[in-house]
Amino acid sequence: MGLQSAQSPGHPDRSALTSGRESAFHPVECQVTWWDNGSMASVSGNAAQGHDSPAVTIRDLFIRRGRTVVFDGLSLQIPRGQITGLLGPSGCGKTTLMRAVVGVQKIHGGTVEVLGEPAGARALRSLVAYDTQTASVYDDLTVRQNLNYFARIVGADREATERVAHEVGMTSNLRSLVANLSGGQRSRVSLAVALLGDPELIVLDEPTVGLDPTLRQELWMLFRSLAQRGITVLVTSHVMDEALHCDRLLLMREGKIIADTTPTGLLKDTGTTNPDAAFLELIARSEQRLEPGHGKHAAQQESS
């Protein structure tokens, strides 16, 4: 849902509710960039061009949970108006990074800048949308009632609810209870809620998890249409073949970015024919480059 309601609100007031294409993937050529210890490197090729400033800039990010360091000096940039995929196995830090971008994750060092503002800044409330892994809608309300409720939160009008329902292909289901929808339809409703504020950046955390291949493909077609409208899409996934739908790829393992590339660049540089094999090759290379205890805050971790 939208950033301003990223943390679930109380149950909605019913009285406030009752009143109321396929596109081909165009790869972006980019030279693969290797990350030895999480430090930021420049990106060459078309992926670094376009807008004057990136949508997201992260510098020297340090986050820990208890005695575990999640990120130790992580730096990266997300370009505007593209689909950037953050891919990696479960538990590598993808969700924590997404939470840092939308400003709901406590950070212990470094900076996260989003659309020129500190992450979580009030000015970003209508500009950044966050769609969590679990569909952030109410099962016992209809699709229309959910949209009306969240529209009131973000200050959107009735026209906006009709627009987002059309964009996600749920116009014919507006009277349906969310509880009676399929998993893919629920994901679409949650995405519609996120789009109510007409955001410039939408953050999607594992949006296709648990969906069959057909539904996954339909959602990716929708993400592509958003990017074609100039919206920056940042999406996480642990399904490596979804890398082929992205313009830009950030491959993560154990809290580190091990490659910053594009789908065509990934396969070309690794000499493989599919993303799964490419990721395994990257792991093998990164293990030769990364040695334990070299992070900026390693001493802090040992002494904590």
Short mmCIF file of C-alpha atoms in Angstrom, two decimals:
data_model
loop_
_atom_site.label_atom_id
_atom_site.label_comp_id
_atom_site.label_asym_id
_atom_site.label_seq_id
_atom_site.Cartn_x
_atom_site.Cartn_y
_atom_site.Cartn_z
CA MET A 1 0.00 0.00 0.00
CA GLY A 2 1.03 3.60 -0.03
CA LEU A 3 3.89 4.71 2.17
CA GLN A 4 1.64 6.85 4.31
CA SER A 5 -0.25 3.71 5.37
CA ALA A 6 2.62 1.21 5.31
CA GLN A 7 1.83 0.25 8.88
CA SER A 8 -1.64 -1.25 9.02
CA PRO A 9 -4.34 1.16 10.22
CA GLY A 10 -7.19 0.22 12.47
CA HIS A 11 -10.27 -1.39 10.99
CA PRO A 12 -12.04 1.04 8.66
CA ASP A 13 -15.25 2.88 9.43
CA ARG A 14 -17.94 1.19 7.29
CA SER A 15 -19.99 4.40 7.06
CA ALA A 16 -17.09 6.13 5.35
CA LEU A 17 -16.93 3.38 2.76
CA THR A 18 -20.51 2.75 1.68
CA SER A 19 -20.84 6.35 0.42
CA GLY A 20 -18.89 6.53 -1.79
CA ARG A 21 -1.18 -4.59 -22.16
CA GLU A 22 1.50 -6.64 -23.08
CA SER A 23 4.81 -4.93 -23.94
CA ALA A 24 8.03 -6.53 -25.12
CA PHE A 25 11.07 -6.32 -22.90
CA HIS A 26 13.65 -3.87 -24.20
CA PRO A 27 17.01 -4.67 -22.62
CA VAL A 28 19.13 -1.75 -21.46
CA GLU A 29 22.76 -2.31 -22.31
CA CYS A 30 25.05 -1.94 -19.31
CA GLN A 31 28.44 -3.22 -18.33
CA VAL A 32 28.33 -5.46 -15.27
CA THR A 33 29.77 -3.83 -12.17
CA TRP A 34 31.31 -5.98 -9.44
CA TRP A 35 30.99 -5.12 -5.77
CA ASP A 36 33.74 -6.46 -3.55
CA ASN A 37 32.57 -5.13 -0.18
CA GLY A 38 29.37 -3.18 -0.76
CA SER A 39 31.03 0.07 -1.86
CA MET A 40 29.35 2.04 -4.65
CA ALA A 41 30.72 1.80 -8.15
CA SER A 42 29.71 3.71 -11.25
CA VAL A 43 27.42 2.09 -13.79
CA SER A 44 28.33 2.38 -17.43
CA GLY A 45 25.93 2.21 -20.34
CA ASN A 46 22.38 3.46 -20.81
CA ALA A 47 21.19 2.45 -17.35
CA ALA A 48 23.15 5.33 -15.83
CA GLN A 49 21.57 7.87 -18.16
CA GLY A 50 18.12 9.42 -18.42
CA HIS A 51 17.14 11.61 -15.48
CA ASP A 52 19.60 13.96 -13.85
CA SER A 53 19.35 12.32 -10.45
CA PRO A 54 18.63 8.76 -9.28
CA ALA A 55 15.36 7.86 -7.58
CA VAL A 56 17.24 6.30 -4.65
CA THR A 57 20.76 6.89 -3.37
CA ILE A 58 22.10 4.79 -0.50
CA ARG A 59 25.48 5.57 1.03
CA ASP A 60 27.39 3.49 3.59
CA LEU A 61 24.23 1.89 4.98
CA PHE A 62 24.74 0.03 8.25
CA ILE A 63 21.89 -1.96 9.80
CA ARG A 64 22.04 -4.60 12.46
CA ARG A 65 19.49 -6.71 14.26
CA GLY A 66 20.69 -7.66 17.68
CA ARG A 67 24.21 -9.00 17.21
CA THR A 68 23.67 -9.71 13.51
CA VAL A 69 24.90 -7.18 10.96
CA VAL A 70 22.51 -7.06 8.00
CA PHE A 71 24.27 -4.34 5.98
CA ASP A 72 27.82 -3.16 6.55
CA GLY A 73 28.59 -0.10 4.43
CA LEU A 74 26.15 -0.84 1.59
CA SER A 75 25.95 1.80 -1.15
CA LEU A 76 23.90 1.81 -4.36
CA GLN A 77 21.74 3.91 -6.65
CA ILE A 78 18.37 3.23 -8.29
CA PRO A 79 17.71 5.04 -11.61
CA ARG A 80 14.40 6.75 -12.28
CA GLY A 81 11.75 5.50 -14.67
CA GLN A 82 12.98 1.91 -14.90
CA ILE A 83 12.24 -1.48 -13.37
CA THR A 84 15.06 -2.33 -10.99
CA GLY A 85 15.05 -5.87 -9.67
CA LEU A 86 16.65 -6.70 -6.34
CA LEU A 87 17.16 -10.43 -6.53
CA GLY A 88 18.65 -12.95 -4.17
CA PRO A 89 17.82 -15.91 -1.92
CA SER A 90 15.43 -15.59 1.01
CA GLY A 91 17.11 -14.05 4.04
CA CYS A 92 19.74 -12.08 2.12
CA GLY A 93 18.37 -8.70 3.25
CA LYS A 94 16.00 -7.71 0.44
CA THR A 95 13.01 -6.85 2.64
CA THR A 96 15.19 -4.97 5.13
CA LEU A 97 16.54 -2.86 2.29
CA MET A 98 13.03 -2.14 0.99
CA ARG A 99 11.96 -1.05 4.46
CA ALA A 100 14.95 1.28 4.63
CA VAL A 101 14.00 2.82 1.29
CA VAL A 102 10.44 3.59 2.41
CA GLY A 103 11.64 4.88 5.78
CA VAL A 104 10.18 2.31 8.18
CA GLN A 105 13.45 0.52 9.01
CA LYS A 106 15.75 1.76 11.77
CA ILE A 107 19.23 2.34 10.41
CA HIS A 108 22.40 2.56 12.49
CA GLY A 109 24.63 4.36 10.02
CA GLY A 110 24.78 5.84 6.54
CA THR A 111 22.09 7.65 4.57
CA VAL A 112 19.12 6.73 2.38
CA GLU A 113 17.89 9.45 0.02
CA VAL A 114 14.68 9.00 -1.97
CA LEU A 115 13.60 11.43 -4.69
CA GLY A 116 15.95 14.01 -3.20
CA GLU A 117 14.60 13.66 0.37
CA PRO A 118 15.62 11.57 3.39
CA ALA A 119 13.77 8.23 3.32
CA GLY A 120 10.49 8.48 5.20
CA ALA A 121 10.29 12.28 4.92
CA ARG A 122 6.81 13.78 5.06
CA ALA A 123 7.26 15.20 1.57
CA LEU A 124 7.45 11.63 0.22
CA ARG A 125 4.11 10.44 1.54
CA SER A 126 2.29 10.89 -1.75
CA LEU A 127 5.32 10.11 -3.92
CA VAL A 128 6.40 6.70 -2.61
CA ALA A 129 4.20 3.59 -2.47
CA TYR A 130 5.09 0.38 -0.67
CA ASP A 131 3.37 -2.90 -1.51
CA THR A 132 4.34 -5.51 1.07
CA GLN A 133 4.61 -9.29 0.63
CA THR A 134 1.19 -9.81 2.21
CA ALA A 135 -1.67 -8.08 0.41
CA SER A 136 -2.46 -5.01 2.51
CA VAL A 137 -6.22 -5.00 2.07
CA TYR A 138 -9.23 -6.05 4.14
CA ASP A 139 -10.76 -9.45 3.34
CA ASP A 140 -14.24 -8.57 4.63
CA LEU A 141 -14.62 -5.51 2.40
CA THR A 142 -15.30 -5.35 -1.30
CA VAL A 143 -12.67 -4.16 -3.73
CA ARG A 144 -14.47 -0.82 -4.08
CA GLN A 145 -14.77 -0.38 -0.30
CA ASN A 146 -11.06 -1.03 0.14
CA LEU A 147 -10.19 1.50 -2.54
CA ASN A 148 -12.59 4.09 -1.09
CA TYR A 149 -11.12 3.66 2.38
CA PHE A 150 -7.49 4.02 1.35
CA ALA A 151 -8.38 6.84 -1.06
CA ARG A 152 -9.68 8.82 1.93
CA ILE A 153 -6.35 8.26 3.70
CA VAL A 154 -4.28 9.62 0.82
CA GLY A 155 -6.78 12.30 -0.16
CA ALA A 156 -7.59 10.76 -3.54
CA ASP A 157 -10.97 11.30 -5.22
CA ARG A 158 -13.47 8.83 -6.67
CA GLU A 159 -11.97 9.27 -10.12
CA ALA A 160 -8.66 7.97 -8.77
CA THR A 161 -10.28 4.78 -7.44
CA GLU A 162 -11.84 4.10 -10.83
CA ARG A 163 -8.53 4.81 -12.54
CA VAL A 164 -6.44 2.43 -10.44
CA ALA A 165 -9.08 -0.31 -10.66
CA HIS A 166 -8.87 -0.03 -14.44
CA GLU A 167 -5.06 0.03 -14.42
CA VAL A 168 -4.82 -3.26 -12.53
CA GLY A 169 -7.68 -4.90 -14.45
CA MET A 170 -10.10 -5.15 -11.52
CA THR A 171 -12.99 -2.97 -12.74
CA SER A 172 -15.29 -5.97 -13.14
CA ASN A 173 -14.53 -7.11 -9.58
CA LEU A 174 -15.26 -3.88 -7.71
CA ARG A 175 -18.27 -5.41 -5.94
CA SER A 176 -16.47 -8.62 -5.00
CA LEU A 177 -15.33 -9.34 -1.45
CA VAL A 178 -11.56 -9.49 -1.28
CA ALA A 179 -11.88 -12.78 0.65
CA ASN A 180 -13.42 -14.37 -2.45
CA LEU A 181 -10.64 -13.29 -4.82
CA SER A 182 -7.79 -15.41 -6.12
CA GLY A 183 -4.23 -14.79 -4.98
CA GLY A 184 -3.41 -12.91 -8.16
CA GLN A 185 -6.51 -10.73 -7.86
CA ARG A 186 -5.68 -9.90 -4.24
CA SER A 187 -2.21 -8.83 -5.35
CA ARG A 188 -3.78 -6.59 -7.97
CA VAL A 189 -6.06 -4.93 -5.41
CA SER A 190 -3.11 -4.31 -3.10
CA LEU A 191 -1.20 -2.80 -6.01
CA ALA A 192 -4.20 -0.61 -6.87
CA VAL A 193 -4.13 0.74 -3.31
CA ALA A 194 -0.44 1.56 -3.70
CA LEU A 195 -1.17 3.47 -6.91
CA LEU A 196 -3.89 5.67 -5.39
CA GLY A 197 -1.47 8.45 -4.50
CA ASP A 198 -0.10 8.58 -8.07
CA PRO A 199 3.45 7.76 -6.83
CA GLU A 200 6.75 8.43 -8.57
CA LEU A 201 8.37 5.40 -6.90
CA ILE A 202 6.66 2.12 -6.14
CA VAL A 203 8.39 -0.49 -3.99
CA LEU A 204 7.16 -4.07 -4.43
CA ASP A 205 8.35 -6.73 -2.00
CA GLU A 206 8.04 -10.23 -3.52
CA PRO A 207 4.81 -9.31 -5.38
CA THR A 208 4.60 -12.58 -7.34
CA VAL A 209 5.42 -15.04 -4.56
CA GLY A 210 3.05 -18.01 -4.54
CA LEU A 211 1.44 -17.15 -7.88
CA ASP A 212 1.26 -19.43 -10.89
CA PRO A 213 3.32 -18.55 -13.98
CA THR A 214 0.38 -17.00 -15.85
CA LEU A 215 -0.49 -14.63 -13.01
CA ARG A 216 3.17 -13.77 -12.53
CA GLN A 217 3.46 -12.85 -16.20
CA GLU A 218 0.34 -10.66 -16.01
CA LEU A 219 1.72 -8.75 -13.04
CA TRP A 220 5.05 -8.19 -14.77
CA MET A 221 3.21 -6.81 -17.79
CA LEU A 222 1.52 -4.38 -15.40
CA PHE A 223 4.86 -3.38 -13.85
CA ARG A 224 6.20 -2.73 -17.34
CA SER A 225 3.27 -0.45 -18.13
CA LEU A 226 4.00 1.54 -14.95
CA ALA A 227 7.63 2.01 -15.96
CA GLN A 228 6.56 3.13 -19.42
CA ARG A 229 4.59 5.91 -17.70
CA GLY A 230 7.77 7.08 -16.00
CA ILE A 231 7.18 5.48 -12.60
CA THR A 232 10.26 4.00 -10.95
CA VAL A 233 9.59 0.38 -10.00
CA LEU A 234 11.77 -1.32 -7.39
CA VAL A 235 10.87 -4.98 -7.02
CA THR A 236 12.33 -7.83 -4.99
CA SER A 237 12.23 -11.50 -5.87
CA HIS A 238 14.00 -14.74 -5.02
CA VAL A 239 12.89 -16.25 -8.36
CA MET A 240 15.87 -15.69 -10.59
CA ASP A 241 14.08 -16.05 -13.93
CA GLU A 242 12.16 -12.87 -13.10
CA ALA A 243 15.41 -11.03 -13.73
CA LEU A 244 14.59 -11.11 -17.43
CA HIS A 245 11.66 -8.72 -16.87
CA CYS A 246 13.84 -5.98 -15.36
CA ASP A 247 15.81 -3.12 -16.91
CA ARG A 248 18.38 -3.10 -14.13
CA LEU A 249 19.50 -5.87 -11.76
CA LEU A 250 21.00 -5.74 -8.30
CA LEU A 251 21.96 -9.24 -7.20
CA MET A 252 22.27 -9.66 -3.46
CA ARG A 253 23.79 -12.32 -1.24
CA GLU A 254 24.27 -12.15 2.53
CA GLY A 255 23.64 -8.41 2.69
CA LYS A 256 26.02 -7.53 -0.14
CA ILE A 257 25.41 -6.52 -3.76
CA ILE A 258 27.48 -8.98 -5.76
CA ALA A 259 26.56 -7.57 -9.19
CA ASP A 260 24.97 -4.46 -10.68
CA THR A 261 24.01 -5.18 -14.28
CA THR A 262 21.23 -5.78 -16.81
CA PRO A 263 19.65 -9.06 -17.98
CA THR A 264 21.69 -9.15 -21.18
CA GLY A 265 24.83 -8.04 -19.36
CA LEU A 266 24.33 -10.71 -16.70
CA LEU A 267 24.15 -13.58 -19.17
CA LYS A 268 26.91 -12.24 -21.39
CA ASP A 269 29.38 -11.60 -18.59
CA THR A 270 28.83 -14.97 -16.89
CA GLY A 271 28.71 -16.95 -20.14
CA THR A 272 25.48 -18.65 -19.08
CA THR A 273 22.10 -19.10 -20.73
CA ASN A 274 19.73 -18.59 -17.78
CA PRO A 275 19.60 -16.41 -14.64
CA ASP A 276 19.86 -19.32 -12.20
CA ALA A 277 23.13 -20.50 -13.68
CA ALA A 278 24.35 -16.91 -13.84
CA PHE A 279 23.64 -16.35 -10.15
CA LEU A 280 25.56 -19.51 -9.21
CA GLU A 281 28.48 -18.26 -11.27
CA LEU A 282 28.33 -14.90 -9.48
CA ILE A 283 28.37 -16.64 -6.12
CA ALA A 284 31.46 -18.57 -7.11
CA ARG A 285 33.18 -15.36 -8.19
CA SER A 286 32.10 -13.41 -5.12
CA GLU A 287 33.43 -16.10 -2.79
CA GLN A 288 36.83 -15.56 -4.35
CA ARG A 289 36.58 -11.80 -3.75
CA LEU A 290 34.85 -11.54 -0.37
CA GLU A 291 36.69 -12.41 2.80
CA PRO A 292 35.10 -12.30 6.28
CA GLY A 293 35.89 -9.47 8.68
CA HIS A 294 36.58 -6.78 6.10
CA GLY A 295 33.42 -4.70 6.57
CA LYS A 296 33.59 -1.16 7.89
CA HIS A 297 31.83 -2.13 11.09
CA ALA A 298 33.32 -5.59 11.57
CA ALA A 299 35.09 -4.49 14.73
CA GLN A 300 31.81 -3.20 16.13
CA GLN A 301 30.15 -6.55 15.46
CA GLU A 302 32.91 -8.47 17.21
CA SER A 303 32.88 -6.22 20.26
CA SER A 304 29.09 -5.91 20.58
#
